[in-house]
CSV table of C-alpha atoms in Angstrom, one decimal:
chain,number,residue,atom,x,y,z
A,236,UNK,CA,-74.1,-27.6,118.3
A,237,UNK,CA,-77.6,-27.4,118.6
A,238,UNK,CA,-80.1,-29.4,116.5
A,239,UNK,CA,-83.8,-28.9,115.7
A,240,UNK,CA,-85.9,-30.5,113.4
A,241,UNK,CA,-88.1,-29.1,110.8
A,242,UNK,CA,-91.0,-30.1,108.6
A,243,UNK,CA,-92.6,-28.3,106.1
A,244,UNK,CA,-94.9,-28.1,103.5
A,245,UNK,CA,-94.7,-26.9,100.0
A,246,UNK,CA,-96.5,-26.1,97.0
A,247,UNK,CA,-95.8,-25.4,93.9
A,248,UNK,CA,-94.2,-26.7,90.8
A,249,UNK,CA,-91.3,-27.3,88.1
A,250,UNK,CA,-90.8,-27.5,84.7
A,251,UNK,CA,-88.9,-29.9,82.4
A,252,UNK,CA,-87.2,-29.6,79.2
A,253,UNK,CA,-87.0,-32.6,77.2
A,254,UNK,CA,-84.9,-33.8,74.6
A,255,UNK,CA,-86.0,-36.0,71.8
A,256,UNK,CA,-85.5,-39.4,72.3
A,257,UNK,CA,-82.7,-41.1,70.0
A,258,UNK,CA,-85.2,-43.4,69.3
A,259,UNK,CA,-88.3,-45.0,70.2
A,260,UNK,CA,-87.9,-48.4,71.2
A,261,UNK,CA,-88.6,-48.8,74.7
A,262,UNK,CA,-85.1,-50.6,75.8
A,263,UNK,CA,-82.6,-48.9,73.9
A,264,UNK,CA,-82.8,-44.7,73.9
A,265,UNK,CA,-80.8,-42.0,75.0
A,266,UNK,CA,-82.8,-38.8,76.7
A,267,UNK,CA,-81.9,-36.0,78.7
A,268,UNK,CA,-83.6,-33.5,81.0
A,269,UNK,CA,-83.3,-30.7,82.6
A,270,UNK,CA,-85.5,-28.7,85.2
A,271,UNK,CA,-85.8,-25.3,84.0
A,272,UNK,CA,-87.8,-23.7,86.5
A,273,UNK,CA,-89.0,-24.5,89.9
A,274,UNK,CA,-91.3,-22.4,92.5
A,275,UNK,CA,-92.0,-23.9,96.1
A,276,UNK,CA,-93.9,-21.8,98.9
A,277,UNK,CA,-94.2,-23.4,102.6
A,278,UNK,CA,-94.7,-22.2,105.9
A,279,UNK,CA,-93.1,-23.1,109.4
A,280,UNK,CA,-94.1,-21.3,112.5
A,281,UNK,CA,-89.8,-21.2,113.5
A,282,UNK,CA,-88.9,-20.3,110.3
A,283,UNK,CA,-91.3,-18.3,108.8
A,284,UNK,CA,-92.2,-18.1,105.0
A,285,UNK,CA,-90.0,-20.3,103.0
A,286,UNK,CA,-89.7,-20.0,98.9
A,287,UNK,CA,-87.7,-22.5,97.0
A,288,UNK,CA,-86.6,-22.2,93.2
A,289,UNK,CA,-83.7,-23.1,91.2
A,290,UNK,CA,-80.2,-22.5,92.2
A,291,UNK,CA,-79.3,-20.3,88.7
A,292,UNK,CA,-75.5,-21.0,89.5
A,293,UNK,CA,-75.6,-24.4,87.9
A,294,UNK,CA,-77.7,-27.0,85.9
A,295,UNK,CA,-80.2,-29.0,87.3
A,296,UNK,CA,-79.4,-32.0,84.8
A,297,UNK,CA,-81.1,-35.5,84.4
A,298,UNK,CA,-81.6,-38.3,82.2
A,299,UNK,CA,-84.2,-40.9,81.3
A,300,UNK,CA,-83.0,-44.3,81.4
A,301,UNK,CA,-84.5,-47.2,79.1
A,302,UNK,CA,-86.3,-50.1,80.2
A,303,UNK,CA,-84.6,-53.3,80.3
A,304,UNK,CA,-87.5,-54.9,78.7
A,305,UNK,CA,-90.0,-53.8,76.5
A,306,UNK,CA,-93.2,-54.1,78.9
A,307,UNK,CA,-90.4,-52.9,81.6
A,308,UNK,CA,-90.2,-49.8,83.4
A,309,UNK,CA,-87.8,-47.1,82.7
A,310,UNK,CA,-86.0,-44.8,85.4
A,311,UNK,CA,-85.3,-41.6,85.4
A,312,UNK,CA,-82.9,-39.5,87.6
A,313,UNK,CA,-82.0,-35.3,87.8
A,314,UNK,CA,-79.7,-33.8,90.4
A,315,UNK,CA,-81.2,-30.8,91.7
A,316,UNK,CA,-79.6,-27.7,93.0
A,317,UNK,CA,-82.0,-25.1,94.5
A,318,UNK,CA,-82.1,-22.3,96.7
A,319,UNK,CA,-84.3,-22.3,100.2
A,320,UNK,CA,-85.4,-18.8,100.9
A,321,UNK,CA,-86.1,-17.3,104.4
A,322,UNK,CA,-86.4,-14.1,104.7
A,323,UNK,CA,-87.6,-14.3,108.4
A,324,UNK,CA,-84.3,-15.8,109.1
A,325,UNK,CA,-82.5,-13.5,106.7
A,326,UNK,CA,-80.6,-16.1,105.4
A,327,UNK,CA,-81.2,-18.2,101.7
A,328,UNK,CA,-79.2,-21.4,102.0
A,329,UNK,CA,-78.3,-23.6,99.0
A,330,UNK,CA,-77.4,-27.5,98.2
A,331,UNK,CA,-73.4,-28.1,96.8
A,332,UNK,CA,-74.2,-32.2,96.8
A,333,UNK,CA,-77.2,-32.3,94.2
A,334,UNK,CA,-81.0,-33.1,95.7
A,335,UNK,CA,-81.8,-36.2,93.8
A,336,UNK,CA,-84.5,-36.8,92.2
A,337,UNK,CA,-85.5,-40.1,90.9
A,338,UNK,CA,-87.9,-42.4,90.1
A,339,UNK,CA,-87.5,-46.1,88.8
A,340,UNK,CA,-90.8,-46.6,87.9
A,341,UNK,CA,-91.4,-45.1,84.5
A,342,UNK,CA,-94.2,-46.4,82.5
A,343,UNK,CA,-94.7,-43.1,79.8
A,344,UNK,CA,-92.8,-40.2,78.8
A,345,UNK,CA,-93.0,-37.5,80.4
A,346,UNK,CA,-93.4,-39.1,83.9
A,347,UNK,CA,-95.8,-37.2,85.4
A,348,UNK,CA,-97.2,-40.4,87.1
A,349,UNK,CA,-95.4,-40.7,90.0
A,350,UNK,CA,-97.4,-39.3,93.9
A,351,UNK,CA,-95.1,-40.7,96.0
A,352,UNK,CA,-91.5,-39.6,94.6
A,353,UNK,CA,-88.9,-39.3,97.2
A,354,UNK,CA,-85.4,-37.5,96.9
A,355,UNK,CA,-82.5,-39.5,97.0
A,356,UNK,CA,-80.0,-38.5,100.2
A,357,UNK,CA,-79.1,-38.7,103.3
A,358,UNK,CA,-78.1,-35.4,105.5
A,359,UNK,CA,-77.5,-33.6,102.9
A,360,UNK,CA,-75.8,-30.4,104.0
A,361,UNK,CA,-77.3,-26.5,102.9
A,362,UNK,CA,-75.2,-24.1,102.9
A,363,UNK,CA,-75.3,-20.1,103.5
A,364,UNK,CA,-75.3,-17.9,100.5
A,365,UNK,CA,-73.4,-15.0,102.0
A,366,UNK,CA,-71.2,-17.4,103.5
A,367,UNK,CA,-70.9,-20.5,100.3
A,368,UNK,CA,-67.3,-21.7,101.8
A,369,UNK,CA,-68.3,-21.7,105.4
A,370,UNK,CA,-69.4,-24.9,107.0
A,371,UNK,CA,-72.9,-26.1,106.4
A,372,UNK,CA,-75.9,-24.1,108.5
A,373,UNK,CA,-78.7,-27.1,108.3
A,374,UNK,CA,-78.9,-30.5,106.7
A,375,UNK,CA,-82.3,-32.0,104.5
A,376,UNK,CA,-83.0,-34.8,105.8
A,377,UNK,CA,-86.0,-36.0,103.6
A,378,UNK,CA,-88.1,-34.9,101.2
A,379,UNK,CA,-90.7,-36.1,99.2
A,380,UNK,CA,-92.8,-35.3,96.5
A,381,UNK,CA,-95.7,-35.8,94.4
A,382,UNK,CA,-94.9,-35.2,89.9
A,383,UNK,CA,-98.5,-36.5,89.0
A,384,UNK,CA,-100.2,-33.7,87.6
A,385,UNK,CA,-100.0,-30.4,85.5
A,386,UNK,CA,-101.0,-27.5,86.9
A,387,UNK,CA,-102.7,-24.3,84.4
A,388,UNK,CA,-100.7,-21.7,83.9
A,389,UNK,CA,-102.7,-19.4,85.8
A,390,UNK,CA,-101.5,-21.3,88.7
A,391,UNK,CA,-97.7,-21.0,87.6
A,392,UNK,CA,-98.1,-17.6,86.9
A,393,UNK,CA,-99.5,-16.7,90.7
A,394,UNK,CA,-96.4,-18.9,91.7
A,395,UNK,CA,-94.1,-17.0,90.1
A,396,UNK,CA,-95.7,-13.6,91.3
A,397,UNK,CA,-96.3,-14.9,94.8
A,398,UNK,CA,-93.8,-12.4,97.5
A,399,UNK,CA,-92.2,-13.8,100.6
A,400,UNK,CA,-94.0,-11.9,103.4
B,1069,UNK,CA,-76.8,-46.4,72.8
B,1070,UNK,CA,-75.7,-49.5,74.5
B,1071,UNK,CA,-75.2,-51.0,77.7
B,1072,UNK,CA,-73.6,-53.7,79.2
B,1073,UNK,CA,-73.5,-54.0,83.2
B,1074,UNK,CA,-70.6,-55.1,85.0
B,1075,UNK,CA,-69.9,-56.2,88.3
B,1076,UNK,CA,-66.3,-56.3,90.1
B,1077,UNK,CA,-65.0,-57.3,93.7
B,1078,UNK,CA,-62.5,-54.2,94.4
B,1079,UNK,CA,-59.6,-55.3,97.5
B,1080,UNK,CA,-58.2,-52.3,99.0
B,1081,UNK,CA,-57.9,-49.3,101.7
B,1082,UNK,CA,-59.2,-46.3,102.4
B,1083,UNK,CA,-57.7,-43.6,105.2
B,1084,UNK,CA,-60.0,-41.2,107.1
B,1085,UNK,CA,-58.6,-37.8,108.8
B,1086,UNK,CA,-60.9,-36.9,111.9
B,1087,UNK,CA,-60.7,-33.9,113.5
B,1088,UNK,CA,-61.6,-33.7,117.0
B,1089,UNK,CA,-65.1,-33.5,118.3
B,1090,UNK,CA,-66.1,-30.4,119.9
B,1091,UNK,CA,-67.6,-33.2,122.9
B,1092,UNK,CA,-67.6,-36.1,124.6
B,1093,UNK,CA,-71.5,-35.2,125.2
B,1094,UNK,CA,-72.4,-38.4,122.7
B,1095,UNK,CA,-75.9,-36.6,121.9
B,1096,UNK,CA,-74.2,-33.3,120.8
B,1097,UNK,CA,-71.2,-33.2,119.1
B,1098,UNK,CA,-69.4,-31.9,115.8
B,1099,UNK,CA,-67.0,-33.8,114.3
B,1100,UNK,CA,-65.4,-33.6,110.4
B,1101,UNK,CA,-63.7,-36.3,108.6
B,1102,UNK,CA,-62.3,-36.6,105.3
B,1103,UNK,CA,-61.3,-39.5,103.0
B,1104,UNK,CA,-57.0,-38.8,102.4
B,1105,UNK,CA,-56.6,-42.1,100.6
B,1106,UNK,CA,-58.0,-44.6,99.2
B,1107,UNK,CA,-56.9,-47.5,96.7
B,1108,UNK,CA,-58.8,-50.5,95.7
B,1109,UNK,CA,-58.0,-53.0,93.4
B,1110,UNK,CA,-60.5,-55.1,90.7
B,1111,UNK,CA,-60.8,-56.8,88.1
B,1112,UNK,CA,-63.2,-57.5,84.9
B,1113,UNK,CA,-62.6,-60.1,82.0
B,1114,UNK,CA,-64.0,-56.9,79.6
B,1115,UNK,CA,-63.0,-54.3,81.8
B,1116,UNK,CA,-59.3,-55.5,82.4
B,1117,UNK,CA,-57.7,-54.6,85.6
B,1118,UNK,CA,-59.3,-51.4,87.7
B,1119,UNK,CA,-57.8,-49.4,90.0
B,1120,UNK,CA,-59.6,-46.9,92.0
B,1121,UNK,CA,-57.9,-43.6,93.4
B,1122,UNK,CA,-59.3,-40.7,95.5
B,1123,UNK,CA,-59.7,-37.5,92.9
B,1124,UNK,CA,-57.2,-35.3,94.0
B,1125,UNK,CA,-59.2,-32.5,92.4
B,1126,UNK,CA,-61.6,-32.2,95.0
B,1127,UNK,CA,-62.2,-33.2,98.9
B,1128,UNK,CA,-63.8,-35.8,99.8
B,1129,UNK,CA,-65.2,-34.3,103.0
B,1130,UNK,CA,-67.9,-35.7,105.6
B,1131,UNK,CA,-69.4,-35.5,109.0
B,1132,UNK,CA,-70.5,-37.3,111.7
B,1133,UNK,CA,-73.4,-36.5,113.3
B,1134,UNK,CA,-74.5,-37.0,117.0
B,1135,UNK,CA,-77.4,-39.7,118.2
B,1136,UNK,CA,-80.8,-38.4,119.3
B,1137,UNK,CA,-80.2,-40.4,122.8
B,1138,UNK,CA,-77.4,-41.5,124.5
B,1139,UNK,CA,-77.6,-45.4,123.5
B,1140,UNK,CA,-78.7,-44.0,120.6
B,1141,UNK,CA,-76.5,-44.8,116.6
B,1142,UNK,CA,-74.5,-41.4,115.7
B,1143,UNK,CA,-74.5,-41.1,111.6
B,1144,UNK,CA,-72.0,-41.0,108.9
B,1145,UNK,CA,-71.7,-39.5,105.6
B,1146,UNK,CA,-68.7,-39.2,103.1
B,1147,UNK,CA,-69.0,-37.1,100.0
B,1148,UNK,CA,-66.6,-39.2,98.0
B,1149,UNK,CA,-65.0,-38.1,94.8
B,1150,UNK,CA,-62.8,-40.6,93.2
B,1151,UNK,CA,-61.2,-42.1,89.5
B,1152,UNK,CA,-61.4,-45.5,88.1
B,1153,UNK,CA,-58.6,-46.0,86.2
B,1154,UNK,CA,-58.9,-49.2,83.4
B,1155,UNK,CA,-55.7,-49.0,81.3
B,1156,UNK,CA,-56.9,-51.6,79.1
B,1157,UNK,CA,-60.1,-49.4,78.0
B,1158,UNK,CA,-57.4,-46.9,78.1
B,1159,UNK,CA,-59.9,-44.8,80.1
B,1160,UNK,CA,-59.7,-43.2,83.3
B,1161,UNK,CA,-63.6,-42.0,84.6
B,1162,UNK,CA,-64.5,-39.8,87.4
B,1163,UNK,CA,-67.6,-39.0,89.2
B,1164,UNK,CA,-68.9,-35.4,89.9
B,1165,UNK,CA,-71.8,-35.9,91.9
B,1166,UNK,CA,-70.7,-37.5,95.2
B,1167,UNK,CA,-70.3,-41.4,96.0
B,1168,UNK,CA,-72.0,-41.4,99.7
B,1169,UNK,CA,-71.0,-43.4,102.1
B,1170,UNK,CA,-72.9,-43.6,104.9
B,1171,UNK,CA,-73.9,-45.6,107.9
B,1172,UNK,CA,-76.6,-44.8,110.1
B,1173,UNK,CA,-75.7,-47.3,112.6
B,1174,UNK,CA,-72.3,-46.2,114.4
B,1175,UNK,CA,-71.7,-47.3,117.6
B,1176,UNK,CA,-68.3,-46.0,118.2
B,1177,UNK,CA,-65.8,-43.5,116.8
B,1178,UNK,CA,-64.1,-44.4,114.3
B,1179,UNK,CA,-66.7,-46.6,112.9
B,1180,UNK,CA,-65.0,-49.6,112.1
B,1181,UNK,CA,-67.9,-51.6,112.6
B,1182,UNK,CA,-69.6,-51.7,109.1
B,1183,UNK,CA,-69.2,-54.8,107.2
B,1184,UNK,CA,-72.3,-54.2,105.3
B,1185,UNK,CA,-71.7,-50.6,104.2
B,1186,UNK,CA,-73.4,-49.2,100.6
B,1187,UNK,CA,-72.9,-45.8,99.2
B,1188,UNK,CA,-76.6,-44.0,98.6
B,1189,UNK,CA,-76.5,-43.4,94.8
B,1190,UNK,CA,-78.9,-44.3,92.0
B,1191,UNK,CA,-77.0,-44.4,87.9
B,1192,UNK,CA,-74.6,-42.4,89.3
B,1193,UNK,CA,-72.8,-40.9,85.9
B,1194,UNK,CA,-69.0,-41.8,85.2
B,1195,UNK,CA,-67.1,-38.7,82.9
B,1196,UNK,CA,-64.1,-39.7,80.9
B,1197,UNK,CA,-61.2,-37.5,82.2
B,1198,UNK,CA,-59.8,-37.2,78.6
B,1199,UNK,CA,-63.5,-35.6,77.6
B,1200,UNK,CA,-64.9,-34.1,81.4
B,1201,UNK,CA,-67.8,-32.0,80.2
B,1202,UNK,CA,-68.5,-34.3,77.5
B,1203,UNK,CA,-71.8,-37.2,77.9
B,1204,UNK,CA,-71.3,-39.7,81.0
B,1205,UNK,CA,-69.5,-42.8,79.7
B,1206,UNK,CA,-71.2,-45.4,82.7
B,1207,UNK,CA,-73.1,-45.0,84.9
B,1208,UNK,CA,-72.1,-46.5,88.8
B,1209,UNK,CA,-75.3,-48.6,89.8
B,1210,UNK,CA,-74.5,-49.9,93.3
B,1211,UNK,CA,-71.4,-49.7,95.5
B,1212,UNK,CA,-71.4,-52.3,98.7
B,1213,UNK,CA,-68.6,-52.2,101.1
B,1214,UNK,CA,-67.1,-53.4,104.6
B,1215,UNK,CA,-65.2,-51.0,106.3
B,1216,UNK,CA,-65.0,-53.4,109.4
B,1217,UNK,CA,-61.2,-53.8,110.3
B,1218,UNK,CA,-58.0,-52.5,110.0
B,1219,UNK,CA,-55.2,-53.7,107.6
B,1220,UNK,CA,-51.2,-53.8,108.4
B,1221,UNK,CA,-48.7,-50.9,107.4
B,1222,UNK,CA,-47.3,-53.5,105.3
B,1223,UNK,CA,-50.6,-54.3,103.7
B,1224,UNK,CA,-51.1,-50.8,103.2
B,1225,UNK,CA,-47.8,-50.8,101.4
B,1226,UNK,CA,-48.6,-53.3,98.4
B,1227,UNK,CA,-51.8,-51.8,98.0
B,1228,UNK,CA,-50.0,-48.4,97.3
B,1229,UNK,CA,-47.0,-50.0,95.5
B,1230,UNK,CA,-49.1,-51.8,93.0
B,1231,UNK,CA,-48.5,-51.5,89.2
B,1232,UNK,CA,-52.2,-51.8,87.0
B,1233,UNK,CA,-51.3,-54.0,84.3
């Protein structure tokens, strides 16, 4: 087995859908989310151009948690599947084990305050599309992120039209 | 929606298959293990007696991974799907995102060595098996563990003959 580790790079963005809150009051609400669309470009010199976007196979499903008290913060939580694309390598590898996102600092609704979120896990396996049952091909072993700002949607739409070399 | 935390001391066993590695090279290995059994044993004053159970509708599969040096830690990780079953709710709950267990500190194979071990989740949701694609019914907030020492067949034995309730 050999090993190699990579670090990359991406930009880009997602996009929540929101339910209504069962109610208002800070410490007692039921919410769900979902990410409904995802586009992440980076660059490694090994593995060429990468593209990441939502694994359309299954839900990427979360939920906002309320605050314990009312000048507390609120947490929130989605589990992520999503699908790395190389086409350098020939090869688009997906996550079984959800990537999870989370924050438990949540001081408004939506949380688009948060520059240093980190995913939740701990060598997470990926796992080759044209072979799903075989045994995992690499393993994520960090990732962070920033959810702090919108972007326009000129920028999302040259996301979404950006081509992998 | 409301919410009530609990907390409860589980006593119990769990049994890990390992395959062989593919070396003795401690730096550069593969090696797969999987959780065949498990039981533990709790109890609540609301919850009633609990009694935990691998799901045997899934594996619970895992890996452990090599050290970067040669006095180096190898890793851990078990993707752990299991049910809690509390007859006196009447309720038996499932997870279907994964309870990791992990250490990032082994020393030796098997890893017997963890007396402070903690699965890496964050309001992990609990499904009612009577309702599995309906809302999570709890959410699992922290799992600590010792897997540190061995127990006798005959432990082993009352553990798997015992009645809930």
């Amino acid at each position: 087995m050999s090993t190699a580790a990579f670090s990359v790079d991406f930009k880009g963005y997602f996009k929540v859908a929101r339910d209504n809150p069962s109610s208002k009051d800070w410490t007692n609400f039921e919410l769900f989310v979902n990410i409904i669309d995802l586009k992440l470009f980076g660059q490694n010199k090994d593995l060429g151009e990468i593209g990441v976007s939502l694994n359309k196979d299954i839900l990427s499903t979360g939920q906002i948690f309320p605050a314990s008290a009312p000048n507390g913060a609120a947490k929130c939580r989605i589990a992520t599947g999503v699908v790395f694309d190389m086409p350098q390598l020939g090869m688009k590898v997906f996550n079984k084990e959800p990537i999870l996102l989370m924050n438990e600092h949540v001081t408004s609704i939506p949380p688009v305050d948060d520059p240093n979120g980190h995913a939740l896990l701990f060598l997470l396996p990926l796992f080759d599309q044209a072979n799903p049952s075989g045994k995992a091909v690499a393993h994520l072993t960090s990732l962070r992120y920033g959810a702090d700002n919108y972007i326009s949607q000129a920028e999302v739409k040259s996301f979404q039209e950006k081509q992998l070399g």
